[in-house]
mmCIF file of C-alpha atoms in Angstrom:
data_model
loop_
_atom_site.group_PDB
_atom_site.id
_atom_site.type_symbol
_atom_site.label_atom_id
_atom_site.label_comp_id
_atom_site.label_asym_id
_atom_site.label_seq_id
_atom_site.Cartn_x
_atom_site.Cartn_y
_atom_site.Cartn_z
ATOM 1 C CA MET A 1 -170.542 -118.572 -0.714
ATOM 2 C CA PHE A 2 -168.823 -120.969 1.476
ATOM 3 C CA SER A 3 -167.343 -124.334 1.257
ATOM 4 C CA VAL A 4 -166.901 -126.893 4.108
ATOM 5 C CA PHE A 5 -164.526 -129.852 3.919
ATOM 6 C CA VAL A 6 -164.440 -132.855 6.208
ATOM 7 C CA PRO A 7 -162.249 -135.856 6.587
ATOM 8 C CA SER A 8 -163.322 -139.016 4.774
ATOM 9 C CA GLU A 9 -161.673 -142.181 3.929
ATOM 10 C CA GLY A 10 -158.207 -140.501 3.679
ATOM 11 C CA SER A 11 -159.059 -137.534 1.684
ATOM 12 C CA LEU A 12 -160.901 -134.400 2.152
ATOM 13 C CA LYS A 13 -164.373 -133.940 0.939
ATOM 14 C CA LYS A 14 -166.306 -130.873 0.392
ATOM 15 C CA ALA A 15 -169.628 -131.222 2.137
ATOM 16 C CA VAL A 16 -172.874 -130.127 0.467
ATOM 17 C CA ILE A 17 -174.624 -127.993 3.147
ATOM 18 C CA ASP A 18 -178.404 -127.087 2.584
ATOM 19 C CA ASP A 19 -179.055 -125.891 6.260
ATOM 20 C CA LEU A 20 -176.482 -123.194 7.564
ATOM 21 C CA ALA A 21 -177.740 -124.003 10.900
ATOM 22 C CA ALA A 22 -176.450 -127.588 10.715
ATOM 23 C CA LEU A 23 -172.725 -127.277 9.816
ATOM 24 C CA PRO A 24 -170.799 -130.256 10.628
ATOM 25 C CA GLU A 25 -168.893 -130.377 13.681
ATOM 26 C CA ASN A 26 -165.876 -132.108 12.365
ATOM 27 C CA ALA A 27 -165.334 -129.662 9.608
ATOM 28 C CA VAL A 28 -161.630 -129.079 9.529
ATOM 29 C CA TRP A 29 -161.976 -126.119 6.922
ATOM 30 C CA ILE A 30 -164.341 -123.915 6.049
ATOM 31 C CA ASP A 31 -163.653 -121.853 3.091
ATOM 32 C CA LEU A 32 -165.768 -118.402 2.785
ATOM 33 C CA VAL A 33 -165.601 -116.662 -0.286
ATOM 34 C CA ASN A 34 -167.510 -113.302 -0.713
ATOM 35 C CA PRO A 35 -169.439 -114.373 2.243
ATOM 36 C CA SER A 36 -172.842 -112.815 2.951
ATOM 37 C CA ALA A 37 -173.750 -111.834 6.366
ATOM 38 C CA VAL A 38 -175.712 -114.873 6.896
ATOM 39 C CA GLU A 39 -172.866 -116.896 6.125
ATOM 40 C CA ASP A 40 -170.467 -114.976 8.535
ATOM 41 C CA LYS A 41 -173.058 -115.416 11.500
ATOM 42 C CA ALA A 42 -173.686 -119.213 10.540
ATOM 43 C CA VAL A 43 -169.677 -120.038 10.654
ATOM 44 C CA GLU A 44 -169.376 -117.543 14.003
ATOM 45 C CA ARG A 45 -171.767 -119.809 15.674
ATOM 46 C CA LEU A 46 -170.141 -123.058 14.592
ATOM 47 C CA ALA A 47 -166.522 -122.140 15.221
ATOM 48 C CA GLY A 48 -167.252 -119.649 18.050
ATOM 49 C CA ILE A 49 -165.107 -116.984 16.354
ATOM 50 C CA ALA A 50 -165.798 -113.526 14.894
ATOM 51 C CA ILE A 51 -165.124 -113.273 11.064
ATOM 52 C CA PRO A 52 -163.689 -109.943 10.253
ATOM 53 C CA THR A 53 -165.075 -107.716 7.258
ATOM 54 C CA ARG A 54 -163.568 -106.953 4.220
ATOM 55 C CA GLU A 55 -162.373 -103.552 5.668
ATOM 56 C CA ASP A 56 -160.991 -105.282 8.626
ATOM 57 C CA MET A 57 -158.865 -107.586 6.135
ATOM 58 C CA GLN A 58 -157.489 -104.418 4.459
ATOM 59 C CA GLU A 59 -155.987 -102.929 7.200
ATOM 60 C CA ILE A 60 -152.138 -102.505 6.858
ATOM 61 C CA GLU A 61 -151.241 -102.388 10.631
ATOM 62 C CA ILE A 62 -149.364 -105.646 11.488
ATOM 63 C CA SER A 63 -151.389 -105.534 14.664
ATOM 64 C CA SER A 64 -154.631 -105.639 12.721
ATOM 65 C CA ARG A 65 -153.404 -108.634 10.499
ATOM 66 C CA LEU A 66 -151.740 -110.771 13.110
ATOM 67 C CA TYR A 67 -153.332 -111.222 16.683
ATOM 68 C CA ILE A 68 -154.813 -113.743 18.970
ATOM 69 C CA GLU A 69 -158.462 -113.401 20.030
ATOM 70 C CA ASN A 70 -160.431 -115.986 22.434
ATOM 71 C CA GLY A 71 -157.925 -118.674 21.642
ATOM 72 C CA ALA A 72 -158.252 -118.252 17.929
ATOM 73 C CA ARG A 73 -155.102 -117.295 15.716
ATOM 74 C CA TYR A 74 -155.991 -114.478 13.158
ATOM 75 C CA MET A 75 -153.658 -113.855 10.294
ATOM 76 C CA THR A 76 -154.237 -111.969 7.043
ATOM 77 C CA ALA A 77 -152.049 -112.204 4.433
ATOM 78 C CA THR A 78 -151.875 -110.650 0.828
ATOM 79 C CA LEU A 79 -151.710 -113.048 -1.811
ATOM 80 C CA MET A 80 -151.550 -112.689 -5.761
ATOM 81 C CA CYS A 81 -154.281 -113.288 -8.163
ATOM 82 C CA HIS A 82 -154.568 -113.306 -11.792
ATOM 83 C CA SER A 83 -150.721 -113.359 -12.062
ATOM 84 C CA ASP A 84 -151.165 -115.184 -15.572
ATOM 85 C CA THR A 85 -153.036 -112.437 -17.063
ATOM 86 C CA ASP A 86 -151.817 -108.779 -18.070
ATOM 87 C CA MET A 87 -153.719 -107.073 -15.049
ATOM 88 C CA PRO A 88 -152.288 -109.193 -11.869
ATOM 89 C CA ARG A 89 -153.444 -108.086 -8.586
ATOM 90 C CA THR A 90 -153.363 -108.807 -4.911
ATOM 91 C CA THR A 91 -156.082 -109.680 -2.571
ATOM 92 C CA ALA A 92 -156.330 -109.880 1.168
ATOM 93 C CA VAL A 93 -157.153 -113.328 2.717
ATOM 94 C CA THR A 94 -157.391 -114.140 6.384
ATOM 95 C CA PHE A 95 -156.532 -117.295 7.905
ATOM 96 C CA ILE A 96 -158.372 -118.260 11.306
ATOM 97 C CA LEU A 97 -157.289 -120.967 13.230
ATOM 98 C CA GLY A 98 -158.739 -122.155 16.473
ATOM 99 C CA ASP A 99 -159.686 -125.486 17.732
ATOM 100 C CA HIS A 100 -157.837 -127.362 15.114
ATOM 101 C CA ARG A 101 -160.466 -125.787 12.481
ATOM 102 C CA LEU A 102 -159.068 -123.660 9.926
ATOM 103 C CA VAL A 103 -161.588 -121.072 8.633
ATOM 104 C CA THR A 104 -160.263 -118.874 5.440
ATOM 105 C CA VAL A 105 -162.008 -115.528 4.188
ATOM 106 C CA ARG A 106 -161.297 -114.376 0.689
ATOM 107 C CA TYR A 107 -162.773 -112.299 -1.914
ATOM 108 C CA ASP A 108 -161.138 -113.360 -4.604
ATOM 109 C CA LEU A 109 -159.755 -116.805 -6.198
ATOM 110 C CA PRO A 110 -155.974 -117.294 -5.457
ATOM 111 C CA LYS A 111 -154.934 -120.187 -7.418
ATOM 112 C CA PRO A 112 -153.235 -121.929 -4.377
ATOM 113 C CA PHE A 113 -156.481 -122.662 -2.781
ATOM 114 C CA ALA A 114 -157.563 -124.695 -6.029
ATOM 115 C CA LEU A 115 -154.495 -126.449 -5.844
ATOM 116 C CA VAL A 116 -154.854 -127.619 -2.051
ATOM 117 C CA GLU A 117 -158.599 -128.444 -2.383
ATOM 118 C CA ALA A 118 -157.465 -130.853 -5.198
ATOM 119 C CA LYS A 119 -154.444 -132.282 -3.539
ATOM 120 C CA LEU A 120 -156.372 -132.905 -0.211
ATOM 121 C CA ALA A 121 -159.420 -134.384 -2.192
ATOM 122 C CA ARG A 122 -156.993 -136.925 -3.812
ATOM 123 C CA SER A 123 -155.236 -138.214 -0.435
ATOM 124 C CA CYS A 124 -154.627 -136.900 3.050
ATOM 125 C CA THR A 125 -153.993 -138.375 6.580
ATOM 126 C CA PRO A 126 -157.230 -139.556 8.045
ATOM 127 C CA SER A 127 -156.257 -137.538 11.331
ATOM 128 C CA ILE A 128 -155.822 -134.427 9.332
ATOM 129 C CA THR A 129 -156.404 -130.896 11.179
ATOM 130 C CA GLY A 130 -156.892 -127.304 10.496
ATOM 131 C CA GLU A 131 -153.169 -126.694 11.415
ATOM 132 C CA MET A 132 -152.461 -129.188 8.512
ATOM 133 C CA VAL A 133 -154.504 -127.465 5.886
ATOM 134 C CA LEU A 134 -152.853 -124.095 6.946
ATOM 135 C CA MET A 135 -149.429 -125.363 6.446
ATOM 136 C CA GLU A 136 -150.575 -126.924 2.846
ATOM 137 C CA LEU A 137 -152.146 -123.794 1.838
ATOM 138 C CA LEU A 138 -148.876 -121.594 2.760
ATOM 139 C CA ASP A 139 -146.711 -124.035 1.229
ATOM 140 C CA ALA A 140 -148.874 -123.910 -2.060
ATOM 141 C CA VAL A 141 -148.626 -119.988 -1.897
ATOM 142 C CA ILE A 142 -144.914 -119.998 -1.386
ATOM 143 C CA ASP A 143 -144.349 -122.254 -4.345
ATOM 144 C CA ARG A 144 -146.792 -120.445 -6.513
ATOM 145 C CA CYS A 145 -144.611 -117.105 -5.630
ATOM 146 C CA ALA A 146 -141.412 -119.260 -6.739
ATOM 147 C CA ASP A 147 -143.109 -120.307 -9.800
ATOM 148 C CA ILE A 148 -144.300 -116.410 -10.635
ATOM 149 C CA LEU A 149 -140.481 -115.416 -10.006
ATOM 150 C CA GLU A 150 -138.954 -117.925 -11.959
ATOM 151 C CA ARG A 151 -141.214 -117.317 -15.128
ATOM 152 C CA CYS A 152 -140.918 -113.466 -14.745
ATOM 153 C CA GLY A 153 -137.000 -113.827 -14.501
ATOM 154 C CA ALA A 154 -136.942 -115.666 -17.745
ATOM 155 C CA GLU A 155 -139.110 -112.879 -19.406
ATOM 156 C CA ILE A 156 -136.802 -110.351 -18.308
ATOM 157 C CA ASP A 157 -133.889 -112.318 -19.485
ATOM 158 C CA GLN A 158 -135.784 -112.173 -23.006
ATOM 159 C CA VAL A 159 -136.604 -108.525 -22.637
ATOM 160 C CA SER A 160 -132.830 -108.216 -22.126
ATOM 161 C CA HIS A 161 -131.778 -110.136 -25.173
ATOM 162 C CA ASP A 162 -134.227 -108.255 -27.118
ATOM 163 C CA ILE A 163 -132.393 -104.843 -26.210
ATOM 164 C CA PHE A 164 -128.919 -105.868 -26.355
ATOM 165 C CA GLU A 165 -129.221 -108.173 -29.360
ATOM 166 C CA PRO A 166 -126.476 -108.249 -31.786
ATOM 167 C CA GLU A 167 -126.026 -105.405 -34.488
ATOM 168 C CA SER A 168 -126.491 -107.752 -37.216
ATOM 169 C CA GLU A 169 -129.805 -108.837 -36.104
ATOM 170 C CA ARG A 170 -131.343 -105.343 -36.020
ATOM 171 C CA HIS A 171 -131.432 -104.655 -39.466
ATOM 172 C CA GLY A 172 -134.286 -105.379 -41.454
ATOM 173 C CA HIS A 173 -137.029 -104.580 -38.912
ATOM 174 C CA ALA A 174 -138.079 -101.833 -36.871
ATOM 175 C CA LYS A 175 -137.619 -102.658 -33.161
ATOM 176 C CA GLN A 176 -140.932 -102.415 -31.054
ATOM 177 C CA TYR A 177 -139.714 -100.179 -28.447
ATOM 178 C CA SER A 178 -143.084 -99.141 -27.054
ATOM 179 C CA GLN A 179 -143.860 -102.903 -26.486
ATOM 180 C CA ILE A 180 -140.487 -103.422 -24.924
ATOM 181 C CA LEU A 181 -141.195 -100.729 -22.486
ATOM 182 C CA ILE A 182 -144.906 -101.946 -21.727
ATOM 183 C CA SER A 183 -143.398 -105.678 -21.149
ATOM 184 C CA ILE A 184 -140.570 -104.037 -18.487
ATOM 185 C CA GLY A 185 -143.520 -102.115 -16.593
ATOM 186 C CA ARG A 186 -145.764 -105.103 -16.341
ATOM 187 C CA LYS A 187 -142.719 -107.580 -15.121
ATOM 188 C CA GLY A 188 -141.728 -104.759 -12.647
ATOM 189 C CA ASP A 189 -145.380 -104.251 -11.543
ATOM 190 C CA LEU A 190 -145.703 -108.285 -11.077
ATOM 191 C CA THR A 191 -142.618 -108.436 -9.259
ATOM 192 C CA SER A 192 -143.419 -106.015 -6.909
ATOM 193 C CA LYS A 193 -146.602 -107.698 -5.965
ATOM 194 C CA VAL A 194 -144.934 -110.878 -5.531
ATOM 195 C CA ARG A 195 -142.392 -109.266 -3.059
ATOM 196 C CA GLU A 196 -145.588 -107.771 -1.384
ATOM 197 C CA SER A 197 -147.006 -111.117 -0.852
ATOM 198 C CA LEU A 198 -143.802 -112.700 0.030
ATOM 199 C CA VAL A 199 -143.296 -110.075 2.890
ATOM 200 C CA SER A 200 -147.074 -110.577 3.878
ATOM 201 C CA ILE A 201 -146.431 -114.572 3.955
ATOM 202 C CA GLY A 202 -143.281 -114.050 5.941
ATOM 203 C CA ARG A 203 -144.914 -112.399 8.607
ATOM 204 C CA VAL A 204 -147.725 -115.207 8.822
ATOM 205 C CA VAL A 205 -145.069 -117.695 9.065
ATOM 206 C CA THR A 206 -143.120 -115.838 11.733
ATOM 207 C CA PHE A 207 -146.166 -115.159 13.832
ATOM 208 C CA LEU A 208 -146.891 -118.927 13.684
ATOM 209 C CA SER A 209 -143.414 -119.653 14.695
ATOM 210 C CA ALA A 210 -143.849 -117.258 17.664
ATOM 211 C CA VAL A 211 -147.133 -118.813 18.860
ATOM 212 C CA VAL A 212 -146.435 -122.368 17.937
ATOM 213 C CA GLU A 213 -144.169 -122.696 21.019
ATOM 214 C CA GLY A 214 -147.134 -122.786 23.542
ATOM 215 C CA VAL A 215 -148.875 -125.196 21.165
ATOM 216 C CA LYS A 216 -148.283 -129.001 20.864
ATOM 217 C CA TRP A 217 -147.519 -128.944 17.291
ATOM 218 C CA SER A 218 -145.783 -132.122 15.661
ATOM 219 C CA LYS A 219 -141.844 -131.722 15.423
ATOM 220 C CA ASP A 220 -142.607 -131.968 11.299
ATOM 221 C CA MET A 221 -144.799 -129.180 11.365
ATOM 222 C CA ARG A 222 -142.199 -127.137 13.250
ATOM 223 C CA GLU A 223 -139.536 -128.176 10.761
ATOM 224 C CA GLN A 224 -141.765 -127.271 7.749
ATOM 225 C CA LEU A 225 -142.271 -123.877 9.308
ATOM 226 C CA LYS A 226 -138.596 -123.117 9.479
ATOM 227 C CA THR A 227 -138.296 -124.504 5.968
ATOM 228 C CA MET A 228 -140.904 -121.770 5.056
ATOM 229 C CA GLN A 229 -138.952 -119.190 6.693
ATOM 230 C CA ARG A 230 -135.990 -120.067 4.934
ATOM 231 C CA ASP A 231 -137.846 -120.240 1.535
ATOM 232 C CA VAL A 232 -139.544 -116.891 2.010
ATOM 233 C CA ALA A 233 -136.418 -115.062 3.030
ATOM 234 C CA SER A 234 -134.612 -116.435 -0.135
ATOM 235 C CA LEU A 235 -137.585 -115.665 -2.467
ATOM 236 C CA THR A 236 -137.684 -112.181 -1.231
ATOM 237 C CA ASP A 237 -134.045 -111.727 -1.631
ATOM 238 C CA HIS A 238 -134.543 -112.865 -5.148
ATOM 239 C CA ALA A 239 -137.745 -110.485 -5.943
ATOM 240 C CA SER A 240 -135.490 -107.715 -4.942
ATOM 241 C CA TYR A 241 -132.695 -108.953 -7.359
ATOM 242 C CA LEU A 242 -135.257 -109.066 -10.135
ATOM 243 C CA SER A 243 -136.425 -105.552 -9.155
ATOM 244 C CA ASN A 244 -132.887 -104.210 -9.541
ATOM 245 C CA LYS A 245 -132.482 -105.974 -12.668
ATOM 246 C CA ILE A 246 -135.741 -104.584 -13.911
ATOM 247 C CA THR A 247 -134.605 -100.963 -13.165
ATOM 248 C CA PHE A 248 -131.146 -101.820 -14.915
ATOM 249 C CA VAL A 249 -133.085 -103.201 -18.045
ATOM 250 C CA LEU A 250 -135.163 -100.017 -18.049
ATOM 251 C CA ASP A 251 -132.319 -97.691 -17.580
ATOM 252 C CA ALA A 252 -130.369 -99.637 -20.564
ATOM 253 C CA MET A 253 -133.786 -99.649 -22.710
ATOM 254 C CA LEU A 254 -133.819 -95.950 -22.292
ATOM 255 C CA GLY A 255 -130.179 -95.377 -22.940
ATOM 256 C CA VAL A 256 -130.356 -97.258 -26.398
ATOM 257 C CA VAL A 257 -133.410 -95.275 -27.392
ATOM 258 C CA ASN A 258 -131.431 -92.174 -26.724
ATOM 259 C CA LEU A 259 -128.276 -93.429 -28.628
ATOM 260 C CA GLU A 260 -130.669 -94.372 -31.665
ATOM 261 C CA GLN A 261 -132.284 -90.872 -31.389
ATOM 262 C CA ASN A 262 -128.606 -89.143 -31.409
ATOM 263 C CA ASN A 263 -127.751 -91.394 -34.385
ATOM 264 C CA ILE A 264 -130.660 -90.116 -36.354
ATOM 265 C CA ILE A 265 -130.028 -86.446 -35.293
ATOM 266 C CA LYS A 266 -126.212 -86.910 -36.105
ATOM 267 C CA LEU A 267 -127.159 -88.115 -39.409
ATOM 268 C CA PHE A 268 -129.371 -85.207 -40.194
ATOM 269 C CA SER A 269 -126.528 -82.917 -38.904
ATOM 270 C CA VAL A 270 -124.048 -84.623 -41.437
ATOM 271 C CA MET A 271 -126.370 -84.067 -44.384
ATOM 272 C CA ALA A 272 -126.984 -80.538 -43.543
ATOM 273 C CA VAL A 273 -123.057 -80.134 -43.397
ATOM 274 C CA VAL A 274 -122.609 -82.075 -46.519
ATOM 275 C CA LEU A 275 -125.344 -80.040 -48.409
ATOM 276 C CA MET A 276 -124.299 -76.661 -47.359
ATOM 277 C CA PRO A 277 -121.344 -75.947 -49.681
ATOM 278 C CA PRO A 278 -123.362 -77.195 -52.816
ATOM 279 C CA THR A 279 -126.185 -74.999 -51.753
ATOM 280 C CA LEU A 280 -123.548 -72.142 -51.243
ATOM 281 C CA ILE A 281 -122.284 -72.491 -54.754
ATOM 282 C CA ALA A 282 -125.741 -73.013 -56.300
ATOM 283 C CA SER A 283 -126.738 -69.873 -54.476
ATOM 284 C CA ILE A 284 -124.022 -67.685 -55.756
ATOM 285 C CA TYR A 285 -124.587 -68.760 -59.290
ATOM 286 C CA GLY A 286 -128.370 -68.458 -59.074
ATOM 287 C CA MET A 287 -128.070 -64.387 -58.360
ATOM 288 C CA ASN A 288 -129.085 -62.147 -60.911
ATOM 289 C CA PHE A 289 -126.399 -59.747 -60.991
ATOM 290 C CA LYS A 290 -125.705 -58.340 -64.631
ATOM 291 C CA ALA A 291 -122.102 -58.258 -64.046
ATOM 292 C CA MET A 292 -121.126 -61.541 -63.460
ATOM 293 C CA PRO A 293 -118.069 -62.744 -65.349
ATOM 294 C CA GLU A 294 -119.130 -66.500 -65.353
ATOM 295 C CA LEU A 295 -122.503 -65.613 -67.153
ATOM 296 C CA GLU A 296 -120.868 -65.762 -70.707
ATOM 297 C CA TRP A 297 -118.937 -68.755 -69.904
ATOM 298 C CA ALA A 298 -119.716 -71.784 -72.225
ATOM 299 C CA HIS A 299 -118.549 -74.289 -69.602
ATOM 300 C CA GLY A 300 -119.965 -72.341 -66.524
ATOM 301 C CA TYR A 301 -122.819 -75.015 -65.853
ATOM 302 C CA PRO A 302 -121.106 -78.292 -65.952
ATOM 303 C CA MET A 303 -118.302 -76.675 -63.930
ATOM 304 C CA ALA A 304 -120.673 -75.551 -61.294
ATOM 305 C CA LEU A 305 -122.329 -79.024 -61.059
ATOM 306 C CA VAL A 306 -118.490 -80.417 -60.585
ATOM 307 C CA MET A 307 -117.892 -77.981 -57.832
ATOM 308 C CA MET A 308 -121.089 -78.830 -55.915
ATOM 309 C CA LEU A 309 -120.442 -82.494 -56.385
ATOM 310 C CA ALA A 310 -116.891 -82.278 -54.947
ATOM 311 C CA ALA A 311 -118.159 -79.702 -52.161
ATOM 312 C CA ALA A 312 -120.533 -82.542 -51.051
ATOM 313 C CA ILE A 313 -117.831 -85.547 -51.331
ATOM 314 C CA VAL A 314 -115.075 -83.773 -49.469
ATOM 315 C CA PRO A 315 -116.993 -83.242 -46.228
ATOM 316 C CA TYR A 316 -118.407 -86.636 -46.240
ATOM 317 C CA TRP A 317 -114.906 -88.153 -46.734
ATOM 318 C CA ILE A 318 -113.715 -86.033 -43.917
ATOM 319 C CA PHE A 319 -116.320 -87.466 -41.727
ATOM 320 C CA LYS A 320 -115.545 -90.947 -42.650
ATOM 321 C CA TRP A 321 -112.008 -90.332 -42.165
ATOM 322 C CA LYS A 322 -112.423 -88.824 -38.686
ATOM 323 C CA LYS A 323 -114.635 -91.795 -37.875
ATOM 324 C CA TRP A 324 -117.631 -89.526 -37.051
ATOM 325 C CA LEU A 325 -120.166 -91.768 -39.003
#
């Protein structure tokens, strides 16, 4: 399907199209979502451009993602989708800018598109162009990435608190280390996808900044491009910082698990050492030799019990004195 947006009384209205051959000439934004071959041909006739296929959009070479053809600027970026769910993913979106008209091709539903559509439907300048819509979309994408990184940073801080919480708060409940590990893995995956998206958007903004030199763009739009470049650079650095922090938290988590496992093994080792002398005494007096001096002793049984108790207490006291426990 596809949507066509035309300026109308200070807002951008979605036009209802019944005939694909009658696309409005004053359309400033054509949004293609999972387009069919017929829809691709209709938009190609209107805009005089070639619509890339899904396979073309997934090319990773920069030359295949950012290029100029027949006066139209083709820019493919990787955007975040479903970042609020447990299964975030990225999707390729192509922006085609030509003759002051913007055509977007996508096969998923990134949230910035809905936000920009709602914003422009409320109010926009009557002389809005495809370049302005593109700037709004890029700005919304960058803001969305910033929001995701902010939320991810807060959740990483909470995970860090769960790992390094005071010893007094650990008693009384079993720490769900498996859930913490899953949470760390998800945050790392989300952060890496956001960074991938930011790098892609940064390339688009740099490409626009380079080609805008030969285009009569307003001073405000040029300044906005520079601001976007700075924002993308700072957010990319912040995403790298979060990735390093996630790596530290993961290493700390594994270290804590190893320490607790070592404490458990140490406890079993101490118990084995403490119980070894009493076991030795009980084994000696459990032998069935006929000539044993203590067999006829009336106080032999209580004396053996006292010896076993003392043999258990002395090693335990030594371990406590040495602070091995």
